[in-house]
mmCIF file of C-alpha atoms in Angstrom:
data_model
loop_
_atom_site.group_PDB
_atom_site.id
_atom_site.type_symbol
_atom_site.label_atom_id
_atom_site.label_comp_id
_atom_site.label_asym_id
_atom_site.label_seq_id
_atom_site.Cartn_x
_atom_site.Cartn_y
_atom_site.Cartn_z
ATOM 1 C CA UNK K 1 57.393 93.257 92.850
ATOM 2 C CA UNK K 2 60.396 90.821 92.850
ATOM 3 C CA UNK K 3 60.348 89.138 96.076
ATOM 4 C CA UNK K 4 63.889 89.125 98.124
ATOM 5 C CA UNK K 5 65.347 87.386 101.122
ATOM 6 C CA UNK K 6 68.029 88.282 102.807
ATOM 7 C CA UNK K 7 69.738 85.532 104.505
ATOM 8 C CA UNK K 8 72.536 87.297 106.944
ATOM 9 C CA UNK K 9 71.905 90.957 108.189
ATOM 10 C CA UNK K 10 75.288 91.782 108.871
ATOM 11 C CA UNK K 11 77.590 94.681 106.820
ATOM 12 C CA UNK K 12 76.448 93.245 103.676
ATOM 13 C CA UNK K 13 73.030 91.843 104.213
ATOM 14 C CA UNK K 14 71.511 95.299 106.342
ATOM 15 C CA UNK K 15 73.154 97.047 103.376
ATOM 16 C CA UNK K 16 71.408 95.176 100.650
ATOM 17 C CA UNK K 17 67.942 95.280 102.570
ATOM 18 C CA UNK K 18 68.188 98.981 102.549
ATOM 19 C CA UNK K 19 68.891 99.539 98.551
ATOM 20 C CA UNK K 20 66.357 96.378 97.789
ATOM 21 C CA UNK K 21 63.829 98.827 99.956
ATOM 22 C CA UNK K 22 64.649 101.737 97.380
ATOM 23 C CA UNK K 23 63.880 99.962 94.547
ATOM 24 C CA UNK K 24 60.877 100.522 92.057
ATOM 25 C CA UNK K 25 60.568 97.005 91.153
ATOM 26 C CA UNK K 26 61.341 94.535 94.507
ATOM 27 C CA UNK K 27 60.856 94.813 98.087
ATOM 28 C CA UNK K 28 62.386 92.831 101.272
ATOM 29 C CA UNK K 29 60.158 89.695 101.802
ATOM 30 C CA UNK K 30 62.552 88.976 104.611
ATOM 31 C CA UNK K 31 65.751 88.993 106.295
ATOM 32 C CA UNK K 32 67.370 85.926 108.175
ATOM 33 C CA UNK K 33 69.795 86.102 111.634
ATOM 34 C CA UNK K 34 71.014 83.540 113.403
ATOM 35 C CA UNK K 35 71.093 85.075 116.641
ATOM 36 C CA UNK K 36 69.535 88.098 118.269
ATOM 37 C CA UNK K 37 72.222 91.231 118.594
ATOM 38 C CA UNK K 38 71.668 94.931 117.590
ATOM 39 C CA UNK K 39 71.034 94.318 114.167
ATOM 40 C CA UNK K 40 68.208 91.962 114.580
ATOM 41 C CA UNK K 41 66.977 95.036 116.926
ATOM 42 C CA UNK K 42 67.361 97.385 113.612
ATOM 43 C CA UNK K 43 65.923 94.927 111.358
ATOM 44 C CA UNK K 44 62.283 94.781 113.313
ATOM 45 C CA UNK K 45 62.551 98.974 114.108
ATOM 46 C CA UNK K 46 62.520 99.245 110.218
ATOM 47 C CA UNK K 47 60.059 97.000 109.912
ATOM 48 C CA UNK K 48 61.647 94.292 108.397
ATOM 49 C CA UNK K 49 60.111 90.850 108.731
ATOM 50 C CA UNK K 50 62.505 88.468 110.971
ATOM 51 C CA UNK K 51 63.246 85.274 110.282
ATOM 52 C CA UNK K 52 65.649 82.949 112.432
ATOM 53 C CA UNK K 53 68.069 80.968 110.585
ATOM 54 C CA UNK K 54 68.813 78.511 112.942
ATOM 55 C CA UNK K 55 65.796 77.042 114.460
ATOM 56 C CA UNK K 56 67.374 75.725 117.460
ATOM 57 C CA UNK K 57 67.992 78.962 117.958
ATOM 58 C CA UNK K 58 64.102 80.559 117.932
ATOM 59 C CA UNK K 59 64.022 80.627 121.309
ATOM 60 C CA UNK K 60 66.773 83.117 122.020
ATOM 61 C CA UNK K 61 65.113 85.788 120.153
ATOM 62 C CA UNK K 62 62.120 85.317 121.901
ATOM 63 C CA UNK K 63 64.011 85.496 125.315
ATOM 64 C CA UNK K 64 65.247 88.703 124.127
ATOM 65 C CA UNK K 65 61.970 90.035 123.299
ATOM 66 C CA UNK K 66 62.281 89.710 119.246
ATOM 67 C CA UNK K 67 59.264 88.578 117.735
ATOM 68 C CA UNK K 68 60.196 86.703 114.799
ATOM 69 C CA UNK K 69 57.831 85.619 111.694
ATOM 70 C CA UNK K 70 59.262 82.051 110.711
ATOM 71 C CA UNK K 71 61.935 79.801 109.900
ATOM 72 C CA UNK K 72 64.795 80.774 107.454
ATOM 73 C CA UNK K 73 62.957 77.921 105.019
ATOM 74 C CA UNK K 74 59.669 79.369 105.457
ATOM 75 C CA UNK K 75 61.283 82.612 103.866
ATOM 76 C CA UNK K 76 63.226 80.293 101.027
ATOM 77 C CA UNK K 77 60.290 78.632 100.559
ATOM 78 C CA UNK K 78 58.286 81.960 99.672
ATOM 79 C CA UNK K 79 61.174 84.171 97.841
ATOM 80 C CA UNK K 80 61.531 85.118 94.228
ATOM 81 C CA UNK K 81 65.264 84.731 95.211
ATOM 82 C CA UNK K 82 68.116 84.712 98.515
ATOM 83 C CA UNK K 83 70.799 87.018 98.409
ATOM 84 C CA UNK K 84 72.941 85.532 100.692
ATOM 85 C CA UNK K 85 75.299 87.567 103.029
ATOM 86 C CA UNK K 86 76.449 85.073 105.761
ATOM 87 C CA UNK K 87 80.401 85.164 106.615
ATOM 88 C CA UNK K 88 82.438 83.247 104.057
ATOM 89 C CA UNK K 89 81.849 79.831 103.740
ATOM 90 C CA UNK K 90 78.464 79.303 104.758
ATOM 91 C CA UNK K 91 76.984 80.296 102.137
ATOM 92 C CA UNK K 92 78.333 77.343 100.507
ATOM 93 C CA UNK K 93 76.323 75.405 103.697
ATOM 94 C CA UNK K 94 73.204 77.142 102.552
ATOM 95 C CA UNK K 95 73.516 75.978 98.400
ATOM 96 C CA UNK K 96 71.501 73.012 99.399
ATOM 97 C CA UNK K 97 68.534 74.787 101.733
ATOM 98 C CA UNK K 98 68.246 77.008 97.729
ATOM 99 C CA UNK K 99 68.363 73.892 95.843
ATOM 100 C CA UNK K 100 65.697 72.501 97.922
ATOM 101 C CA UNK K 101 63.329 75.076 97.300
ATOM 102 C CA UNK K 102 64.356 75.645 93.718
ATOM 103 C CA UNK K 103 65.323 79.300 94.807
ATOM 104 C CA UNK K 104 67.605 81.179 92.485
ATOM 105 C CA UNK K 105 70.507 82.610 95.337
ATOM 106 C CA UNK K 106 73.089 85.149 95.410
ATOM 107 C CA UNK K 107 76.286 84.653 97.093
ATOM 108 C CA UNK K 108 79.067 87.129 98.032
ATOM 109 C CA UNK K 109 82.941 87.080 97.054
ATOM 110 C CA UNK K 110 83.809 85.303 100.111
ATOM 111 C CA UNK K 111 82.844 82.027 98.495
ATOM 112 C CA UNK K 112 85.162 80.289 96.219
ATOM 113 C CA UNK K 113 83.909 80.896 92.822
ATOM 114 C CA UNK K 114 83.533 76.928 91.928
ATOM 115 C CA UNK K 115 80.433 77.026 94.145
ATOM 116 C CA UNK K 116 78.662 78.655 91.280
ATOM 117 C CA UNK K 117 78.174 78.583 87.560
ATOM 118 C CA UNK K 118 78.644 82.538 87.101
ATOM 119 C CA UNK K 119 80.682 85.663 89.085
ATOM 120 C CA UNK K 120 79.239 88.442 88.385
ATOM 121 C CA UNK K 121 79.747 92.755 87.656
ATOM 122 C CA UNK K 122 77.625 94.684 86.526
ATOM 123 C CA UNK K 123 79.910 96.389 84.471
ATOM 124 C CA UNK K 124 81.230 93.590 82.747
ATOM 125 C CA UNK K 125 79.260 90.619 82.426
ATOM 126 C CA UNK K 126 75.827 91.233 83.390
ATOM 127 C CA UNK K 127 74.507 88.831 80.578
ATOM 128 C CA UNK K 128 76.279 85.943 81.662
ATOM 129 C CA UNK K 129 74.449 85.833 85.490
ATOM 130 C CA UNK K 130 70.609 85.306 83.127
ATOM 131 C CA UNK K 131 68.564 82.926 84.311
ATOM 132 C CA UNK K 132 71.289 81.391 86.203
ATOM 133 C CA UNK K 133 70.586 80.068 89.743
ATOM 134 C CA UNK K 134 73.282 80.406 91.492
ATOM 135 C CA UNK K 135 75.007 83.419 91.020
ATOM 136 C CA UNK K 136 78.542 84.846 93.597
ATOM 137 C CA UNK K 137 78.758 88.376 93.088
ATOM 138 C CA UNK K 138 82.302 89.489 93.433
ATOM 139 C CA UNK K 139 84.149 90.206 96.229
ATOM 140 C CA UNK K 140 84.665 94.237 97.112
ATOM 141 C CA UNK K 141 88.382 94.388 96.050
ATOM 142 C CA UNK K 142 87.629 92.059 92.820
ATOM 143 C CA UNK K 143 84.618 94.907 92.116
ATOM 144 C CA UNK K 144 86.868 97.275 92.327
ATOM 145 C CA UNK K 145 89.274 96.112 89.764
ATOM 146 C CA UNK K 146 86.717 94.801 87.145
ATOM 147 C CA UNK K 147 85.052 98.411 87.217
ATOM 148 C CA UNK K 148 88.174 100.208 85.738
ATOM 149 C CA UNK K 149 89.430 97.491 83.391
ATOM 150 C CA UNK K 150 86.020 96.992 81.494
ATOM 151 C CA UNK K 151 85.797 100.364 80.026
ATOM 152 C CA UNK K 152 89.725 100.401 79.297
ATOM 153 C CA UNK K 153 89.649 96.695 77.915
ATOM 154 C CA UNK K 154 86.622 97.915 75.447
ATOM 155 C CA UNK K 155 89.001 101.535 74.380
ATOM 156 C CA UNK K 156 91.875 100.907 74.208
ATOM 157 C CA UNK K 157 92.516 96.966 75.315
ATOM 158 C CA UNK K 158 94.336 95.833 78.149
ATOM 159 C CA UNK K 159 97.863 93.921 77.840
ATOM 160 C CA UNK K 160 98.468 93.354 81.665
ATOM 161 C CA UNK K 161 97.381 94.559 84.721
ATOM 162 C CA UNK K 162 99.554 94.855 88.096
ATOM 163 C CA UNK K 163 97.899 95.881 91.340
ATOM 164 C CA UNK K 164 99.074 96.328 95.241
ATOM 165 C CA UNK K 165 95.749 96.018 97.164
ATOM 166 C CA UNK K 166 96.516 97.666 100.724
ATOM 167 C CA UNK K 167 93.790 96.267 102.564
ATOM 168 C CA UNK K 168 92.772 97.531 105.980
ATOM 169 C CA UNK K 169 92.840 94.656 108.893
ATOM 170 C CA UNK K 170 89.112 94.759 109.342
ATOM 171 C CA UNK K 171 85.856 96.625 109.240
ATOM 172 C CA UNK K 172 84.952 99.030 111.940
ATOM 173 C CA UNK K 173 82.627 96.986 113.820
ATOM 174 C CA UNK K 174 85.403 93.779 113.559
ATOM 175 C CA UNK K 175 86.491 93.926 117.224
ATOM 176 C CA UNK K 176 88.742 90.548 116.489
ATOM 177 C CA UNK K 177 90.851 91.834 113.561
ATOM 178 C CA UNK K 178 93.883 93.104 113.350
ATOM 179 C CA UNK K 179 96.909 93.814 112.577
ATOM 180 C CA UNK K 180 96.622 96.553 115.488
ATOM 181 C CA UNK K 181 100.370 97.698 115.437
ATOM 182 C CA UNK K 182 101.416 95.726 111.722
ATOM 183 C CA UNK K 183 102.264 96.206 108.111
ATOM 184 C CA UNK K 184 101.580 92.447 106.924
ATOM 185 C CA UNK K 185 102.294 91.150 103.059
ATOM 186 C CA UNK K 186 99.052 89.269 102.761
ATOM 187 C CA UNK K 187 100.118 86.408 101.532
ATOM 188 C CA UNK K 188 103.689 87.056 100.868
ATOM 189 C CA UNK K 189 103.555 84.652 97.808
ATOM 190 C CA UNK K 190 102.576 85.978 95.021
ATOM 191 C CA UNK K 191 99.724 86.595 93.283
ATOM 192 C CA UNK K 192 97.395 86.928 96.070
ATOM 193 C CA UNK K 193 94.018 85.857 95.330
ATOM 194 C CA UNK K 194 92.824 88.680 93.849
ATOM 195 C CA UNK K 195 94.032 88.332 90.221
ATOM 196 C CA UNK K 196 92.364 84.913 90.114
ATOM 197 C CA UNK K 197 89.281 86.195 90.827
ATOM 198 C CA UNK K 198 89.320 88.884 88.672
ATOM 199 C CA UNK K 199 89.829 86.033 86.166
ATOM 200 C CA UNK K 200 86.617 84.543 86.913
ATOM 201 C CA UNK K 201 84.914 87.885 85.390
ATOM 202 C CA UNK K 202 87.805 88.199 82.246
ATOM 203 C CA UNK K 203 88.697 84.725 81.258
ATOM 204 C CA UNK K 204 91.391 86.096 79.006
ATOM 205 C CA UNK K 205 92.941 88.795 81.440
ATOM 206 C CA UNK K 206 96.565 88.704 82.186
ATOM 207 C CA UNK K 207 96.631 90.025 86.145
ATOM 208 C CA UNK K 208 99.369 90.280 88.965
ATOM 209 C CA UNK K 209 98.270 91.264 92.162
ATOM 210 C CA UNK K 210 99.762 91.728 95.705
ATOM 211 C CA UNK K 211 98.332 91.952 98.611
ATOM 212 C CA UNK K 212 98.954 93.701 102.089
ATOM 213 C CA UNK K 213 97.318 94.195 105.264
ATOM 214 C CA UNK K 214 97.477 97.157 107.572
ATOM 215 C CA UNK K 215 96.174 98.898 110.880
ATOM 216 C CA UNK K 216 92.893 100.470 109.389
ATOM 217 C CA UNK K 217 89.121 99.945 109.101
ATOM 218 C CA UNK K 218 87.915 102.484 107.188
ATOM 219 C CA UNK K 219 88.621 101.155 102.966
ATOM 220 C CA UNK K 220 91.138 99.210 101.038
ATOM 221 C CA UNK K 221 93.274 101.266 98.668
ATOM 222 C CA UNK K 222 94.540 99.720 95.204
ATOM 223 C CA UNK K 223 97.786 100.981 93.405
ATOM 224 C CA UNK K 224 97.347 100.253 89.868
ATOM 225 C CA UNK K 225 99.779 99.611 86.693
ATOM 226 C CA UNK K 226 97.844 98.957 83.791
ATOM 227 C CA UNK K 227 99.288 98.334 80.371
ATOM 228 C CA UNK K 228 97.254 99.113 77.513
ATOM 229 C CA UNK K 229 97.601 98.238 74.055
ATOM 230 C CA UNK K 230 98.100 102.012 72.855
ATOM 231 C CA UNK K 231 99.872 104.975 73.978
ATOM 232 C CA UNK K 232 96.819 106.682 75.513
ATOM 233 C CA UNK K 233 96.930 110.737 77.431
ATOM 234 C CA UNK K 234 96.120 110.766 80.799
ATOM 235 C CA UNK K 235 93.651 113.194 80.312
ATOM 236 C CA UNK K 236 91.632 110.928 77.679
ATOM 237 C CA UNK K 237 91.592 108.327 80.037
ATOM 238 C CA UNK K 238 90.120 110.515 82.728
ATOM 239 C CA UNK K 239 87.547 111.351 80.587
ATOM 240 C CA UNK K 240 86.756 107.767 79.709
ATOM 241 C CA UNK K 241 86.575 107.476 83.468
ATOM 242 C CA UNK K 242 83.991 110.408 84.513
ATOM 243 C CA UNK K 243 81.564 108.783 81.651
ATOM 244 C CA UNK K 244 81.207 105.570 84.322
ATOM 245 C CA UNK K 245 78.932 106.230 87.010
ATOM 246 C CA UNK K 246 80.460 104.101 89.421
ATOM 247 C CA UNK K 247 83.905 105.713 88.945
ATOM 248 C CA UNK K 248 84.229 109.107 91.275
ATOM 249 C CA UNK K 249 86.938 110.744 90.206
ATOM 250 C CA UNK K 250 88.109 112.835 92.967
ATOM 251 C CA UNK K 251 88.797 116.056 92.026
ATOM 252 C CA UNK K 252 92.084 118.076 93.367
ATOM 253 C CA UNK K 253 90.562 121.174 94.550
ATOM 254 C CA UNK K 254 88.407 119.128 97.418
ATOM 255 C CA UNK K 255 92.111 118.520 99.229
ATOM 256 C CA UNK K 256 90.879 114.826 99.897
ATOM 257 C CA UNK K 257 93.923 113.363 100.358
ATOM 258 C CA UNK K 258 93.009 110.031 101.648
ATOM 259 C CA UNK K 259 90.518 107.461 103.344
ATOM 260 C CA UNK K 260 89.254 109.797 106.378
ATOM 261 C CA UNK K 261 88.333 112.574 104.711
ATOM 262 C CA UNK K 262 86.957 110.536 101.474
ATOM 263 C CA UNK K 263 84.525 108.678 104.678
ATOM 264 C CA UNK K 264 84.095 112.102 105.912
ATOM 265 C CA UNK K 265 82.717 113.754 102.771
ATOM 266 C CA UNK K 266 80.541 110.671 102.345
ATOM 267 C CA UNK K 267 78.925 111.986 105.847
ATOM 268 C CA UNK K 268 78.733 115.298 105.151
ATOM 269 C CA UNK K 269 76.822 114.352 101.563
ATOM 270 C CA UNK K 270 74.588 112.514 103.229
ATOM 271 C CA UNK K 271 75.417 109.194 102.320
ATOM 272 C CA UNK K 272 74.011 106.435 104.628
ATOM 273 C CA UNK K 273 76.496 105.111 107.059
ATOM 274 C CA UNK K 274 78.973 107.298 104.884
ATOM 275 C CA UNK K 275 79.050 104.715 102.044
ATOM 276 C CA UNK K 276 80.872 104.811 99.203
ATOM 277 C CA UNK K 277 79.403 102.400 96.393
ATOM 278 C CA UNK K 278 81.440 104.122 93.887
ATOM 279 C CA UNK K 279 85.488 103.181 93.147
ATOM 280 C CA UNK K 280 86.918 106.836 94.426
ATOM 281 C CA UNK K 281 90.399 107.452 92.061
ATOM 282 C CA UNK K 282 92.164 110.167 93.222
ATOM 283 C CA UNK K 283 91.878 112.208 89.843
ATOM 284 C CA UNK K 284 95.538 113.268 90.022
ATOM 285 C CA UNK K 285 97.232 110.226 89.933
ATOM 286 C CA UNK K 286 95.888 109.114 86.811
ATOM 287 C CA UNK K 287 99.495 109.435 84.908
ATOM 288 C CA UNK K 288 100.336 107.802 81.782
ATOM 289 C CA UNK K 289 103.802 106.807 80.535
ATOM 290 C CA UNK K 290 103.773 105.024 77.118
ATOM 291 C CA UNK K 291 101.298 102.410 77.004
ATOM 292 C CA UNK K 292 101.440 102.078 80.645
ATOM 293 C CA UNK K 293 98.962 103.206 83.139
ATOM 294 C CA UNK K 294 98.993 104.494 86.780
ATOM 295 C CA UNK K 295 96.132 105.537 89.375
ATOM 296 C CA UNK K 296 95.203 105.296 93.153
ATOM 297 C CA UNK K 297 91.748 104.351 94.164
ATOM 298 C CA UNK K 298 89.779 104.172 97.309
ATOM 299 C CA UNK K 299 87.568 100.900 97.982
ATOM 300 C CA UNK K 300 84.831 100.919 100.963
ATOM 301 C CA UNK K 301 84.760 97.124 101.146
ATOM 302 C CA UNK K 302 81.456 97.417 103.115
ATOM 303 C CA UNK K 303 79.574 99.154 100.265
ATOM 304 C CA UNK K 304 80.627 98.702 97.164
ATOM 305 C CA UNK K 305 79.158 95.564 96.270
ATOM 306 C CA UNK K 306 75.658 96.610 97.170
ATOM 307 C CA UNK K 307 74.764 98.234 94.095
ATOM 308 C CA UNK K 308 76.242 94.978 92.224
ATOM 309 C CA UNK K 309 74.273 92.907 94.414
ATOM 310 C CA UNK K 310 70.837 94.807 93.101
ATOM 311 C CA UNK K 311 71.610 94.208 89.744
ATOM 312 C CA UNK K 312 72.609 90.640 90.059
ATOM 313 C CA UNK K 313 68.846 90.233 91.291
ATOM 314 C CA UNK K 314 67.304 91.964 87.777
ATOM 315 C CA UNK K 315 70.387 89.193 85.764
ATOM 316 C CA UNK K 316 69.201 86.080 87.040
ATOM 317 C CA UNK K 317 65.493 86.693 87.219
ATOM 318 C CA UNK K 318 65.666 88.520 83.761
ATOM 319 C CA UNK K 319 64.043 91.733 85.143
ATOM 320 C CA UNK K 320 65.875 94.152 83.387
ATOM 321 C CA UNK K 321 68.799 94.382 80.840
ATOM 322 C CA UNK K 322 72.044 96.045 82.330
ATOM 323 C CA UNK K 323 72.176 100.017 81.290
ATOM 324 C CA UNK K 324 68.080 99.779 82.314
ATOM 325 C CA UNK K 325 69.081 97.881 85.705
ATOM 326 C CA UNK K 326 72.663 99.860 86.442
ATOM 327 C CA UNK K 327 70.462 103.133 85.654
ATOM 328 C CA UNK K 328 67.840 102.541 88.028
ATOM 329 C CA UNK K 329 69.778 101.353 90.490
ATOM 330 C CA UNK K 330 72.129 104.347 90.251
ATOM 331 C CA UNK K 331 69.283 107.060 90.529
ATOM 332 C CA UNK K 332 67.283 104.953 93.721
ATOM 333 C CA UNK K 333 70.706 104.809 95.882
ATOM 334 C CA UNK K 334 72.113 107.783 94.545
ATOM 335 C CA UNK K 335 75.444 107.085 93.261
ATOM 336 C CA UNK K 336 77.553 109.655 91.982
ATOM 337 C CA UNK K 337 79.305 111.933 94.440
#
């Protein structure tokens, strides 16, 4: 069983502990806070070892009746490999504590991408992450994107991609986000950081993106151009899409006409904390004109990089190949509403 730590149980790292749990092949040596809050509670109730990640800070667990089982280096020191989830720019702190303990990591989109030697999706580049050890899995937007221009890139090729990301202000559970009353371009120069990044996955990929900000919490939504290298029906393309397991195409006769009732259909499915690991493309707006392109998709930026998270662990510790590791990760969590 492929030992993991988690270092940060936050939206990402509680996420990740519960799909490394459902795994065949790896189970949660760990997971690392740096202070006690409701999450640390959840951690120990499902029986999670805690570990504190700031030793100065051991004794504030213990003052709020957390038993703890070591020192974030103890559970380094004893991992297979760290999938690190701390807010942006720590993990970059952290590289070293890895380094030190010759611990292959995993770090989230948040960091820049020169920290490490590979970015990584599943989709399209799982190869490139072996045996590396240091590894940032892309961020939940950048996901997003790479998941729908991989399979269109290998049919039909891609001659330039355009895409408005309207990103909400902050997840549910950020009390300190906003905008609360706003419609924000974020940045207003142009591209926003998203194209880059998607770069970092397709060297050769000619991107635009925008970016916006608005008064939500529950996903990001992505307006996309795409112009391929053939006159392609919309219909083929849709298709194309329903044969990729982490593309839900939402179909019209469920009336879901946007991110609350996408959320609340996760719920009803049973989907823990109403997840949505999948891209959700409103089926609909898949339109073609020419060579170009057009579609709407759904992102839950808390969830989809979870699955791509699993996977990166199988890439850099050569476990598995990627259609053995996508597959099994696929049928453990479930995906495919």
């Amino acid at each position: 069983m492929i030992q993991v730590a988690i270092n940060g149980y936050g939206t990402i790292g509680k996420r990740v502990a519960d799909a490394v749990r459902a795994q065949p092949d790896m189970e949660v040596l760990g997971v690392a806070k740096t202070r006690p809050n409701f999450e640390a509670e959840t951690a120990i109730d499902k029986g999670f070892p805690l570990y504190a990640a700031i030793e100065e800070r051991e004794h504030l667990f213990e003052e709020a009746g957390l038993d703890i089982a070591g020192s974030v280096d103890e559970l380094v020191a004893d991992a297979d490999v760290v999938v690190d989830a701390t807010p942006s720019g720590i993990g970059a702190e952290n590289k070293s504590l890895y380094e030190e303990y010759e611990t292959p990591a995993l770090y989230q989109g948040g960091e820049d991408a020169d920290l490490v030697g590979v970015s990584f999706n599943a989709r399209s580049n799982f190869e490139d992450a072996a045996e590396a050890d240091h590894v940032r899995v892309v961020s939940c937007n950048t996901t997003g994107l790479s998941r729908v221009i991989a399979p269109l890139r290998e049919e039909y090729g891609v001659e330039k991609v355009r895409a408005t990301l309207v990103r909400r202000g902050g997840d549910p559970g950020q009390t300190s986000r906003g905008p609360i009353n706003d419609i924000l371009p974020n940045p207003v120069t142009i591209p926003s950081h998203h194209g880059p990044d998607v770069e970092t996955i397709f060297d050769d990929l000619d991107i635009d993106t925008l970016g916006m900000k608005v008064p939500a919490t529950l996903m990001h939504m992505h307006s996309l151009n795409v112009t391929l290298e053939e006159e392609v029906d919309a219909a083929d393309v849709r298709e194309l899409f329903a044969d990729e397991s982490r593309l839900f195409l939402i179909p019209e006769h469920m009336a879901i006409d946007g991110s609350g009732k996408l959320k609340e259909y996760a719920l009803d499915a049973g989907r823990p904390r109403g997840d949505v690991w999948e891209n959700a493309i409103w089926e609909e707006s898949i339109s073609t004109v020419g060579r170009d392109l057009y579609l709407f998709q759904g992102i839950h930026q808390e969830s989809d990089v979870v699955p791509e998270n699993i996977d990166a662990i199988r890439a850099v510790l050569g476990a598995a190949d990627a259609e053995e590791s996508i597959e099994t990760t696929d049928e453990t969590l479930g995906i495919g509403l």
